[in-house]
mmCIF file of C-alpha atoms in Angstrom:
data_model
loop_
_atom_site.group_PDB
_atom_site.id
_atom_site.type_symbol
_atom_site.label_atom_id
_atom_site.label_comp_id
_atom_site.label_asym_id
_atom_site.label_seq_id
_atom_site.Cartn_x
_atom_site.Cartn_y
_atom_site.Cartn_z
ATOM 1 C CA MET A 1 25.910 -15.938 26.567
ATOM 2 C CA ILE A 2 25.747 -16.692 22.843
ATOM 3 C CA GLN A 3 22.463 -18.543 23.241
ATOM 4 C CA GLN A 4 20.950 -15.683 25.232
ATOM 5 C CA SER A 5 22.081 -13.175 22.601
ATOM 6 C CA ASN A 6 20.501 -15.196 19.781
ATOM 7 C CA PHE A 7 17.277 -15.577 21.770
ATOM 8 C CA PHE A 8 17.125 -11.826 22.336
ATOM 9 C CA LYS A 9 17.775 -11.163 18.648
ATOM 10 C CA ILE A 10 14.956 -13.497 17.602
ATOM 11 C CA SER A 11 12.616 -12.004 20.196
ATOM 12 C CA VAL A 12 13.291 -8.453 19.005
ATOM 13 C CA SER A 13 12.679 -9.310 15.350
ATOM 14 C CA SER A 14 9.513 -11.261 16.201
ATOM 15 C CA PHE A 15 8.186 -8.380 18.292
ATOM 16 C CA VAL A 16 8.908 -5.759 15.629
ATOM 17 C CA LEU A 17 7.414 -7.788 12.769
ATOM 18 C CA THR A 18 4.396 -8.839 14.844
ATOM 19 C CA TRP A 19 3.769 -5.193 15.654
ATOM 20 C CA ILE A 20 4.047 -4.107 12.005
ATOM 21 C CA PHE A 21 1.953 -6.885 10.462
ATOM 22 C CA LEU A 22 -0.585 -7.725 13.170
ATOM 23 C CA VAL A 23 -0.848 -4.919 15.735
ATOM 24 C CA VAL A 24 -0.898 -1.931 13.342
ATOM 25 C CA PRO A 25 -3.970 -3.318 11.466
ATOM 26 C CA LEU A 26 -5.814 -3.312 14.793
ATOM 27 C CA PHE A 27 -5.207 0.445 15.082
ATOM 28 C CA ASP A 28 -6.581 0.821 11.535
ATOM 29 C CA MET A 29 -9.684 -1.182 12.455
ATOM 30 C CA VAL A 30 -10.367 0.946 15.528
ATOM 31 C CA ASN A 31 -9.830 4.046 13.399
ATOM 32 C CA GLY A 32 -12.249 2.755 10.738
ATOM 33 C CA VAL A 33 -15.006 2.025 13.227
ATOM 34 C CA LEU A 34 -14.684 5.462 14.858
ATOM 35 C CA VAL A 35 -14.584 7.313 11.505
ATOM 36 C CA VAL A 36 -17.545 5.496 9.933
ATOM 37 C CA ARG A 37 -19.618 5.820 13.124
ATOM 38 C CA GLY A 38 -18.897 9.566 13.151
ATOM 39 C CA TYR A 39 -16.965 9.702 16.422
ATOM 40 C CA ILE A 40 -13.857 11.203 14.813
ATOM 41 C CA SER A 41 -13.197 12.974 11.511
ATOM 42 C CA GLU A 42 -11.372 11.256 8.680
ATOM 43 C CA GLY A 43 -7.745 12.367 8.475
ATOM 44 C CA GLY A 44 -7.691 13.795 12.018
ATOM 45 C CA LEU A 45 -4.291 14.680 13.444
ATOM 46 C CA PHE A 46 -4.579 12.302 16.404
ATOM 47 C CA SER A 47 -6.594 9.439 14.948
ATOM 48 C CA PRO A 48 -5.887 5.891 16.225
ATOM 49 C CA SER A 49 -4.336 5.044 12.862
ATOM 50 C CA LYS A 50 -1.857 7.943 13.062
ATOM 51 C CA LEU A 51 -1.101 7.254 16.728
ATOM 52 C CA GLY A 52 -0.467 3.605 15.876
ATOM 53 C CA ARG A 53 2.011 4.560 13.190
ATOM 54 C CA LEU A 54 3.617 7.128 15.464
ATOM 55 C CA MET A 55 4.269 4.338 17.969
ATOM 56 C CA THR A 56 5.486 2.169 15.095
ATOM 57 C CA GLY A 57 7.818 4.966 14.037
ATOM 58 C CA VAL A 58 9.383 5.010 17.504
ATOM 59 C CA ILE A 59 9.956 1.239 17.299
ATOM 60 C CA LEU A 60 11.425 1.539 13.796
ATOM 61 C CA LEU A 61 13.703 4.374 14.910
ATOM 62 C CA TRP A 62 14.952 2.220 17.768
ATOM 63 C CA VAL A 63 15.713 -0.647 15.351
ATOM 64 C CA ALA A 64 17.437 1.739 12.922
ATOM 65 C CA TYR A 65 19.558 3.185 15.742
ATOM 66 C CA ARG A 66 20.330 -0.217 17.308
ATOM 67 C CA TYR A 67 21.577 -1.747 14.054
ATOM 68 C CA ARG A 68 22.989 1.506 12.615
ATOM 69 C CA LEU A 69 20.906 1.368 9.447
ATOM 70 C CA GLN A 70 21.239 3.886 6.623
ATOM 71 C CA PRO A 71 19.639 7.268 7.484
ATOM 72 C CA GLY A 72 18.063 7.953 4.080
ATOM 73 C CA TRP A 73 14.652 8.303 5.738
ATOM 74 C CA PHE A 74 16.019 11.176 7.852
ATOM 75 C CA CYS A 75 17.161 13.061 4.741
ATOM 76 C CA LEU A 76 13.689 12.699 3.242
ATOM 77 C CA PHE A 77 12.108 13.939 6.469
ATOM 78 C CA PHE A 78 14.478 16.933 6.587
ATOM 79 C CA VAL A 79 13.654 17.917 2.980
ATOM 80 C CA GLY A 80 9.924 17.651 3.705
ATOM 81 C CA VAL A 81 10.210 19.767 6.865
ATOM 82 C CA PHE A 82 12.070 22.384 4.836
ATOM 83 C CA PHE A 83 9.238 22.482 2.261
ATOM 84 C CA GLU A 84 6.543 22.744 4.919
ATOM 85 C CA SER A 85 8.453 25.441 6.816
ATOM 86 C CA ILE A 86 8.791 27.534 3.651
ATOM 87 C CA ALA A 87 5.048 27.152 3.024
ATOM 88 C CA GLY A 88 4.282 28.090 6.643
ATOM 89 C CA MET A 89 6.410 31.265 6.493
ATOM 90 C CA ARG A 90 4.885 32.305 3.172
ATOM 91 C CA PHE A 91 1.236 31.691 4.044
ATOM 92 C CA GLY A 92 1.296 32.126 7.837
ATOM 93 C CA GLN A 93 -0.701 29.042 8.854
ATOM 94 C CA VAL A 94 0.465 27.610 12.189
ATOM 95 C CA TYR A 95 -1.991 24.715 12.081
ATOM 96 C CA GLY A 96 -0.957 24.079 8.482
ATOM 97 C CA VAL A 97 2.703 23.741 9.509
ATOM 98 C CA VAL A 98 1.862 21.239 12.273
ATOM 99 C CA PHE A 99 -0.323 19.301 9.843
ATOM 100 C CA GLY A 100 2.487 19.481 7.289
ATOM 101 C CA PHE A 101 5.085 18.036 9.655
ATOM 102 C CA ILE A 102 2.796 15.067 10.332
ATOM 103 C CA THR A 103 2.329 14.604 6.563
ATOM 104 C CA VAL A 104 6.089 14.686 6.071
ATOM 105 C CA TYR A 105 6.473 12.053 8.778
ATOM 106 C CA ARG A 106 3.984 9.831 6.913
ATOM 107 C CA LEU A 107 6.098 10.130 3.741
ATOM 108 C CA ALA A 108 9.415 9.556 5.537
ATOM 109 C CA TYR A 109 7.798 6.592 7.304
ATOM 110 C CA ILE A 110 7.722 4.764 3.944
ATOM 111 C CA TRP A 111 11.493 4.888 3.673
ATOM 112 C CA LEU A 112 12.063 4.206 7.370
ATOM 113 C CA LEU A 113 9.853 1.105 7.181
ATOM 114 C CA PHE A 114 11.660 0.028 4.003
ATOM 115 C CA THR A 115 15.015 0.373 5.775
ATOM 116 C CA VAL A 116 13.961 -1.820 8.699
ATOM 117 C CA LEU A 117 12.198 -4.429 6.544
ATOM 118 C CA LEU A 118 15.275 -4.595 4.301
ATOM 119 C CA TYR A 119 17.437 -5.308 7.347
ATOM 120 C CA TYR A 120 15.235 -8.254 8.348
ATOM 121 C CA ALA A 121 14.932 -9.439 4.736
ATOM 122 C CA ASN A 122 18.717 -9.563 4.462
ATOM 123 C CA GLN A 123 18.804 -11.724 7.606
ATOM 124 C CA ASP A 124 16.102 -14.121 6.372
ATOM 125 C CA VAL A 125 13.846 -13.106 3.480
ATOM 126 C CA GLY A 126 11.442 -15.944 4.302
ATOM 127 C CA VAL A 127 10.498 -14.214 7.557
ATOM 128 C CA LEU A 128 8.886 -11.404 5.587
ATOM 129 C CA GLY A 129 6.807 -13.940 3.663
ATOM 130 C CA LYS A 130 5.644 -15.599 6.871
ATOM 131 C CA PHE A 131 4.481 -12.381 8.478
ATOM 132 C CA LEU A 132 2.815 -11.092 5.301
ATOM 133 C CA LYS A 133 0.876 -14.374 5.182
ATOM 134 C CA TYR A 134 -0.241 -13.845 8.798
ATOM 135 C CA ASN A 135 -1.250 -10.295 7.934
ATOM 136 C CA VAL A 136 -3.293 -11.286 4.861
ATOM 137 C CA VAL A 137 -5.112 -14.082 6.698
ATOM 138 C CA PHE A 138 -5.831 -11.837 9.703
ATOM 139 C CA ILE A 139 -7.271 -8.988 7.621
ATOM 140 C CA SER A 140 -9.226 -11.347 5.342
ATOM 141 C CA LEU A 141 -10.790 -13.184 8.285
ATOM 142 C CA SER A 142 -11.774 -9.842 9.835
ATOM 143 C CA ILE A 143 -13.575 -8.895 6.586
ATOM 144 C CA ILE A 144 -15.318 -12.279 6.376
ATOM 145 C CA PHE A 145 -16.375 -11.999 10.022
ATOM 146 C CA ALA A 146 -17.625 -8.422 9.506
ATOM 147 C CA HIS A 147 -19.635 -9.461 6.443
ATOM 148 C CA PHE A 148 -21.414 -12.463 7.917
ATOM 149 C CA THR A 149 -22.130 -10.788 11.269
ATOM 150 C CA GLY A 150 -23.234 -7.508 9.690
ATOM 151 C CA LEU A 151 -20.914 -5.581 12.028
ATOM 152 C CA GLY A 152 -18.645 -4.211 9.321
ATOM 153 C CA ASN A 153 -18.623 -0.875 7.513
ATOM 154 C CA SER A 154 -20.326 -0.828 4.105
ATOM 155 C CA THR A 155 -17.898 -0.149 1.243
ATOM 156 C CA TYR A 156 -20.174 2.355 -0.524
ATOM 157 C CA GLY A 157 -22.862 2.941 2.095
ATOM 158 C CA TRP A 158 -25.380 0.905 0.106
ATOM 159 C CA GLY A 159 -25.474 -2.265 -1.976
ATOM 160 C CA PHE A 160 -23.085 -5.192 -1.740
ATOM 161 C CA GLY A 161 -19.611 -4.820 -0.260
ATOM 162 C CA THR A 162 -18.016 -4.448 3.149
ATOM 163 C CA LYS A 163 -14.717 -2.887 4.087
ATOM 164 C CA GLY A 164 -14.788 -4.775 7.361
ATOM 165 C CA PHE A 165 -13.752 -2.530 10.227
ATOM 166 C CA PHE A 166 -11.572 -0.304 8.053
ATOM 167 C CA ALA A 167 -12.283 3.257 6.893
ATOM 168 C CA SER A 168 -11.325 3.023 3.206
ATOM 169 C CA GLY A 169 -12.605 0.258 0.940
ATOM 170 C CA ASN A 170 -10.511 1.448 -2.010
ATOM 171 C CA ALA A 171 -7.269 1.289 -0.043
ATOM 172 C CA LEU A 172 -8.249 -2.036 1.518
ATOM 173 C CA GLY A 173 -8.943 -3.612 -1.879
ATOM 174 C CA ILE A 174 -5.634 -2.566 -3.432
ATOM 175 C CA TYR A 175 -3.695 -3.575 -0.320
ATOM 176 C CA LEU A 176 -5.232 -6.992 0.252
ATOM 177 C CA GLY A 177 -5.226 -7.848 -3.459
ATOM 178 C CA GLY A 178 -1.656 -6.636 -3.918
ATOM 179 C CA SER A 179 -0.446 -8.510 -0.835
ATOM 180 C CA THR A 180 -2.069 -11.765 -1.995
ATOM 181 C CA LEU A 181 -0.478 -11.403 -5.436
ATOM 182 C CA THR A 182 2.854 -10.790 -3.684
ATOM 183 C CA LEU A 183 2.479 -14.045 -1.750
ATOM 184 C CA LEU A 184 1.674 -15.884 -4.989
ATOM 185 C CA ALA A 185 4.791 -14.423 -6.622
ATOM 186 C CA MET A 186 6.992 -15.224 -3.603
ATOM 187 C CA LYS A 187 5.895 -18.851 -3.732
ATOM 188 C CA HIS A 188 6.392 -18.968 -7.502
ATOM 189 C CA TYR A 189 9.976 -17.678 -7.161
ATOM 190 C CA ARG A 190 10.532 -19.939 -4.124
ATOM 191 C CA ILE A 191 11.351 -16.966 -1.929
ATOM 192 C CA TYR A 192 8.814 -18.234 0.593
ATOM 193 C CA THR A 193 6.900 -21.435 -0.115
ATOM 194 C CA ASP A 194 4.988 -22.222 3.092
ATOM 195 C CA ILE A 195 1.690 -20.924 1.713
ATOM 196 C CA GLY A 196 -1.210 -23.342 1.349
ATOM 197 C CA LYS A 197 -4.451 -23.284 -0.618
ATOM 198 C CA LYS A 198 -6.422 -22.233 2.490
ATOM 199 C CA THR A 199 -4.477 -18.970 2.652
ATOM 200 C CA TYR A 200 -5.336 -18.092 -0.956
ATOM 201 C CA LEU A 201 -8.965 -19.154 -0.532
ATOM 202 C CA ILE A 202 -9.424 -17.007 2.594
ATOM 203 C CA ALA A 203 -7.700 -14.045 0.916
ATOM 204 C CA PHE A 204 -9.744 -14.424 -2.291
ATOM 205 C CA LEU A 205 -13.021 -14.470 -0.342
ATOM 206 C CA GLY A 206 -11.945 -11.431 1.682
ATOM 207 C CA ILE A 207 -11.083 -9.472 -1.488
ATOM 208 C CA VAL A 208 -14.369 -10.368 -3.217
ATOM 209 C CA LEU A 209 -16.439 -9.320 -0.186
ATOM 210 C CA ILE A 210 -14.995 -5.774 -0.367
ATOM 211 C CA GLY A 211 -16.984 -5.243 -3.573
ATOM 212 C CA SER A 212 -15.038 -2.264 -4.969
ATOM 213 C CA LYS A 213 -13.724 -1.890 -8.537
ATOM 214 C CA ALA A 214 -10.114 -2.420 -7.456
ATOM 215 C CA ALA A 215 -11.099 -5.407 -5.306
ATOM 216 C CA PHE A 216 -13.019 -7.022 -8.173
ATOM 217 C CA LEU A 217 -10.112 -6.584 -10.599
ATOM 218 C CA LEU A 218 -7.557 -7.860 -8.096
ATOM 219 C CA ALA A 219 -9.734 -10.826 -7.134
ATOM 220 C CA MET A 220 -9.764 -11.850 -10.806
ATOM 221 C CA LEU A 221 -5.987 -11.421 -11.015
ATOM 222 C CA VAL A 222 -5.471 -13.477 -7.850
ATOM 223 C CA LEU A 223 -7.670 -16.240 -9.271
ATOM 224 C CA PHE A 224 -5.877 -16.135 -12.625
ATOM 225 C CA PHE A 225 -2.348 -16.303 -11.196
ATOM 226 C CA TRP A 226 -3.376 -18.882 -8.607
ATOM 227 C CA VAL A 227 -4.490 -21.156 -11.438
ATOM 228 C CA TRP A 228 -1.596 -20.172 -13.719
ATOM 229 C CA PHE A 229 1.076 -21.011 -11.121
ATOM 230 C CA SER A 230 -0.564 -24.366 -10.369
ATOM 231 C CA VAL A 231 1.022 -27.512 -11.811
ATOM 232 C CA HIS A 232 -2.504 -28.609 -12.729
ATOM 233 C CA ARG A 233 -3.418 -25.370 -14.507
ATOM 234 C CA ARG A 234 -4.633 -27.081 -17.708
ATOM 235 C CA ILE A 235 -7.119 -29.151 -15.747
ATOM 236 C CA PHE A 236 -8.250 -26.109 -13.742
ATOM 237 C CA ILE A 237 -8.679 -24.016 -16.895
ATOM 238 C CA LEU A 238 -10.737 -26.765 -18.531
ATOM 239 C CA ILE A 239 -12.943 -27.114 -15.428
ATOM 240 C CA PHE A 240 -13.340 -23.328 -15.288
ATOM 241 C CA ILE A 241 -14.430 -23.117 -18.948
ATOM 242 C CA VAL A 242 -16.956 -25.928 -18.513
ATOM 243 C CA PHE A 243 -18.281 -24.365 -15.312
ATOM 244 C CA ALA A 244 -18.471 -20.859 -16.857
ATOM 245 C CA VAL A 245 -20.392 -22.119 -19.893
ATOM 246 C CA GLY A 246 -22.715 -24.423 -17.945
ATOM 247 C CA PHE A 247 -23.595 -21.906 -15.233
ATOM 248 C CA SER A 248 -23.171 -18.627 -17.155
ATOM 249 C CA SER A 249 -26.672 -17.330 -16.428
ATOM 250 C CA TYR A 250 -26.354 -18.085 -12.713
ATOM 251 C CA ILE A 251 -22.894 -16.475 -12.559
ATOM 252 C CA LEU A 252 -24.219 -13.321 -14.243
ATOM 253 C CA ASP A 253 -27.119 -13.136 -11.788
ATOM 254 C CA VAL A 254 -24.786 -13.462 -8.790
ATOM 255 C CA ALA A 255 -22.328 -10.936 -10.255
ATOM 256 C CA SER A 256 -25.115 -8.403 -10.912
ATOM 257 C CA VAL A 257 -26.014 -8.552 -7.204
ATOM 258 C CA ALA A 258 -22.493 -8.775 -5.824
ATOM 259 C CA PHE A 259 -21.218 -5.849 -7.902
ATOM 260 C CA ASP A 260 -24.397 -3.794 -8.216
ATOM 261 C CA VAL A 261 -22.669 -0.578 -7.134
ATOM 262 C CA ILE A 262 -19.870 -0.990 -9.681
ATOM 263 C CA ILE A 263 -22.314 -1.795 -12.494
ATOM 264 C CA ARG A 264 -24.486 1.233 -11.712
ATOM 265 C CA ARG A 265 -21.464 3.526 -11.546
ATOM 266 C CA TYR A 266 -20.273 2.220 -14.904
ATOM 267 C CA HIS A 267 -23.641 2.958 -16.552
ATOM 268 C CA ASN A 268 -23.630 6.467 -15.046
ATOM 269 C CA SER A 269 -20.108 7.272 -16.331
ATOM 270 C CA ASN A 270 -19.486 9.061 -19.630
ATOM 271 C CA SER A 271 -16.227 7.196 -20.351
ATOM 272 C CA ILE A 272 -14.066 4.348 -19.085
ATOM 273 C CA VAL A 273 -11.528 6.897 -17.767
ATOM 274 C CA GLU A 274 -14.227 8.664 -15.764
ATOM 275 C CA PHE A 275 -15.439 5.289 -14.467
ATOM 276 C CA LEU A 276 -11.966 4.177 -13.348
ATOM 277 C CA SER A 277 -11.065 7.525 -11.783
ATOM 278 C CA SER A 278 -14.523 8.005 -10.182
ATOM 279 C CA GLY A 279 -14.623 11.631 -11.309
ATOM 280 C CA ARG A 280 -11.228 12.508 -9.816
ATOM 281 C CA ILE A 281 -10.060 14.091 -13.083
ATOM 282 C CA ASP A 282 -12.675 16.820 -12.591
ATOM 283 C CA TYR A 283 -11.276 17.421 -9.087
ATOM 284 C CA VAL A 284 -7.777 17.884 -10.522
ATOM 285 C CA LEU A 285 -8.988 20.251 -13.266
ATOM 286 C CA ASN A 286 -10.896 22.337 -10.710
ATOM 287 C CA ALA A 287 -7.810 22.414 -8.457
ATOM 288 C CA ALA A 288 -5.659 23.591 -11.381
ATOM 289 C CA ALA A 289 -8.209 26.311 -12.141
ATOM 290 C CA THR A 290 -8.198 27.402 -8.479
ATOM 291 C CA LEU A 291 -4.395 27.618 -8.489
ATOM 292 C CA ASN A 292 -4.428 29.511 -11.800
ATOM 293 C CA GLU A 293 -6.881 32.070 -10.398
ATOM 294 C CA GLN A 294 -4.354 32.900 -7.680
ATOM 295 C CA LYS A 295 -1.769 33.840 -10.314
ATOM 296 C CA SER A 296 0.771 31.760 -8.405
ATOM 297 C CA GLU A 297 4.439 32.615 -8.814
ATOM 298 C CA LEU A 298 7.221 30.257 -9.874
ATOM 299 C CA LEU A 299 8.109 29.339 -6.255
ATOM 300 C CA ARG A 300 4.599 27.951 -5.688
ATOM 301 C CA ILE A 301 4.901 25.862 -8.856
ATOM 302 C CA LEU A 302 8.329 24.554 -7.823
ATOM 303 C CA LEU A 303 7.763 23.918 -4.092
ATOM 304 C CA GLY A 304 3.964 23.791 -3.802
ATOM 305 C CA GLY A 305 1.788 25.245 -1.073
ATOM 306 C CA GLY A 306 2.386 22.646 1.623
ATOM 307 C CA SER A 307 0.214 19.631 2.437
ATOM 308 C CA PHE A 308 -2.531 21.580 4.235
ATOM 309 C CA LEU A 309 -2.931 24.401 1.719
ATOM 310 C CA SER A 310 -2.193 22.375 -1.444
ATOM 311 C CA PHE A 311 -4.080 24.056 -4.348
ATOM 312 C CA GLN A 312 -6.326 26.218 -2.139
ATOM 313 C CA ASN A 313 -6.320 29.992 -1.798
ATOM 314 C CA PRO A 314 -4.468 30.955 1.441
ATOM 315 C CA ALA A 315 -7.208 33.473 2.279
ATOM 316 C CA GLU A 316 -9.949 30.857 2.062
ATOM 317 C CA ALA A 317 -8.343 27.583 3.212
ATOM 318 C CA VAL A 318 -9.980 26.311 6.380
ATOM 319 C CA LEU A 319 -9.985 22.552 5.870
ATOM 320 C CA TYR A 320 -7.552 20.042 4.429
ATOM 321 C CA ASP A 321 -8.686 18.926 0.974
ATOM 322 C CA THR A 322 -7.418 15.996 -1.078
ATOM 323 C CA LEU A 323 -7.824 15.106 -4.751
ATOM 324 C CA GLU A 324 -7.336 11.334 -4.263
ATOM 325 C CA MET A 325 -4.894 11.131 -7.170
ATOM 326 C CA ASP A 326 -1.504 10.810 -5.542
ATOM 327 C CA TRP A 327 0.576 12.499 -8.226
ATOM 328 C CA ALA A 328 -1.775 15.510 -8.271
ATOM 329 C CA ASP A 329 -1.769 15.824 -4.478
ATOM 330 C CA ILE A 330 2.031 15.629 -4.455
ATOM 331 C CA PHE A 331 2.295 18.323 -7.141
ATOM 332 C CA PHE A 332 -0.044 20.802 -5.443
ATOM 333 C CA MET A 333 1.533 20.121 -2.034
ATOM 334 C CA TYR A 334 5.226 20.049 -2.997
ATOM 335 C CA GLY A 335 5.378 21.336 -6.561
ATOM 336 C CA LEU A 336 7.494 20.022 -9.406
ATOM 337 C CA VAL A 337 10.286 19.087 -6.984
ATOM 338 C CA GLY A 338 7.905 16.890 -4.999
ATOM 339 C CA LEU A 339 6.603 15.330 -8.213
ATOM 340 C CA LEU A 340 10.208 14.512 -9.131
ATOM 341 C CA PHE A 341 10.619 12.683 -5.786
ATOM 342 C CA TYR A 342 7.363 10.812 -6.450
ATOM 343 C CA CYS A 343 8.515 9.649 -9.892
ATOM 344 C CA THR A 344 11.978 8.724 -8.584
ATOM 345 C CA PHE A 345 10.412 6.601 -5.851
ATOM 346 C CA PHE A 346 8.363 4.485 -8.249
ATOM 347 C CA ILE A 347 11.227 4.238 -10.761
ATOM 348 C CA SER A 348 13.426 2.920 -7.921
ATOM 349 C CA GLY A 349 10.840 0.210 -7.268
ATOM 350 C CA ILE A 350 10.870 -0.755 -10.953
ATOM 351 C CA PHE A 351 14.664 -1.018 -10.821
ATOM 352 C CA PHE A 352 14.646 -3.134 -7.633
ATOM 353 C CA LEU A 353 12.012 -5.551 -8.972
ATOM 354 C CA LYS A 354 12.973 -5.702 -12.648
ATOM 355 C CA ASP A 355 14.381 -9.245 -12.363
ATOM 356 C CA LYS A 356 11.168 -10.674 -10.865
ATOM 357 C CA PHE A 357 8.392 -9.980 -13.353
ATOM 358 C CA PHE A 358 5.423 -10.974 -11.177
ATOM 359 C CA LEU A 359 6.614 -8.845 -8.242
ATOM 360 C CA LEU A 360 7.193 -5.995 -10.687
ATOM 361 C CA PHE A 361 3.641 -6.573 -11.931
ATOM 362 C CA VAL A 362 2.291 -5.946 -8.414
ATOM 363 C CA TRP A 363 4.391 -2.767 -8.180
ATOM 364 C CA ILE A 364 2.976 -1.512 -11.506
ATOM 365 C CA ILE A 365 -0.573 -2.174 -10.250
ATOM 366 C CA LEU A 366 0.149 -0.041 -7.181
ATOM 367 C CA LEU A 367 1.640 2.669 -9.401
ATOM 368 C CA LEU A 368 -1.392 2.717 -11.717
ATOM 369 C CA HIS A 369 -3.794 2.824 -8.773
ATOM 370 C CA SER A 370 -1.760 5.656 -7.261
ATOM 371 C CA VAL A 371 -1.938 7.635 -10.511
ATOM 372 C CA ILE A 372 -5.605 6.956 -11.349
ATOM 373 C CA ALA A 373 -7.391 6.458 -8.037
ATOM 374 C CA GLY A 374 -4.961 7.420 -5.246
ATOM 375 C CA HIS A 375 -5.156 5.712 -1.830
ATOM 376 C CA VAL A 376 -1.579 4.435 -2.107
ATOM 377 C CA ILE A 377 0.942 7.055 -0.947
ATOM 378 C CA TRP A 378 -1.362 8.437 1.752
ATOM 379 C CA ASN A 379 -2.798 5.198 3.101
ATOM 380 C CA GLY A 380 -1.041 3.378 5.933
ATOM 381 C CA MET A 381 -1.747 -0.131 4.635
ATOM 382 C CA SER A 382 -0.702 0.648 1.067
ATOM 383 C CA ILE A 383 2.579 2.278 2.095
ATOM 384 C CA MET A 384 3.359 -0.855 4.107
ATOM 385 C CA LEU A 385 3.066 -2.888 0.903
ATOM 386 C CA LEU A 386 5.181 -0.335 -0.993
ATOM 387 C CA SER A 387 7.940 -0.566 1.623
ATOM 388 C CA TYR A 388 7.609 -4.350 1.682
ATOM 389 C CA LEU A 389 8.042 -4.722 -2.089
ATOM 390 C CA LEU A 390 11.013 -2.353 -2.126
ATOM 391 C CA ALA A 391 12.718 -4.294 0.677
ATOM 392 C CA LEU A 392 11.918 -7.630 -0.951
ATOM 393 C CA GLY A 393 13.246 -6.551 -4.343
ATOM 394 C CA ARG A 394 16.420 -5.062 -2.873
ATOM 395 C CA ALA A 395 17.082 -8.151 -0.729
ATOM 396 C CA VAL A 396 16.535 -10.543 -3.645
ATOM 397 C CA GLN A 397 18.890 -8.458 -5.807
ATOM 398 C CA SER A 398 21.511 -8.464 -3.057
ATOM 399 C CA ASN A 399 21.264 -12.232 -2.537
ATOM 400 C CA HIS A 400 21.507 -12.798 -6.284
ATOM 401 C CA LYS A 401 24.681 -10.710 -6.501
ATOM 402 C CA LYS A 402 26.185 -12.570 -3.529
ATOM 403 C CA ALA A 403 25.437 -15.905 -5.228
ATOM 404 C CA GLU A 404 27.048 -14.678 -8.467
ATOM 405 C CA ARG A 405 30.201 -13.559 -6.610
ATOM 406 C CA LEU A 406 30.367 -16.893 -4.813
ATOM 407 C CA ASN A 407 30.042 -18.801 -8.094
ATOM 408 C CA ARG A 408 32.810 -16.730 -9.679
ATOM 409 C CA THR A 409 35.026 -17.364 -6.660
ATOM 410 C CA LEU A 410 34.389 -21.120 -6.822
ATOM 411 C CA LEU A 411 35.107 -21.192 -10.575
ATOM 412 C CA LYS A 412 38.381 -19.357 -10.083
ATOM 413 C CA GLY A 413 39.286 -21.739 -7.259
#
């Protein structure tokens, strides 16, 4: 009976983690193909990506109920439903309320996923490393395959760069780059060490092929930390310098082709801030002007207009509009109270990861991308990495405290 129970326990954890790290990306790929080909609209209520995460939510709820995990995710969902209900009663948009409830689920999903991943991390933190490695290799190989077969979706619609079978190149770049850096940090801290050079090489190639600004930056960071963590880093750095000097003209020629879209966008930008934000600051300023024209009362500033209405005029809102800067979207949707939740969330991550600098570094990259370019809080892949890092940091902290208590006990004995 004991053996059967252990087998069932292992099977359940393997199924849940396989679903999260390998099956959910398949839903995202199907969604990306259908969106880019024009069969469905981006951000649709019943897109394959949302349906996949709805099914995932059911699985996560079952795990949370089975193991009686902390219900913090439910509290977050309840608060969000309250906000959306208030917005619905004030502005009378039935569709907006339904859309809002789905948005609230997406936000509560972050904490629900964190809760379940933390449970498995506390059982065996190495398991999370193993499945993240599978996930990174799977997604990277899909990008490489899409690039060399020509079947993938173009990152910008022209020039170099493919987002594989996914819908968002920006989100894909930050996710894949951040996940690879996380694997590098986990190996460095010996949290999970079964990661070979092939994994990093496949991931690096996948990131480079995306061809976006975030992907280019993260590819350079992956290469830097890969070399820096190596025991032979001095030799690698010397080889790199010699290679860079000897083949500088060739490297520049290749880079000008590989990152032609980025280079052109840089030349067309008036400032580095405009280049990095891709004009999103203008979107936020226009949204603020639109809200100001409505002479919005204090309640709208405090609680926002709901996820569907956001900054728009209730009399004119027909379509969901996003500013692609997460903090701004949160403010216009859920007001100053929502912005407080947003800040608290990222501060919590800093607290959980403060003892592991390189993991904290990945968290800060996600935070900066969320603030400047968005595609973090609202993207399914990015929120998986957010939940993953939170769970990893909390589990490492917990294990460290247990080890300290054990050492104190042994010293007293």
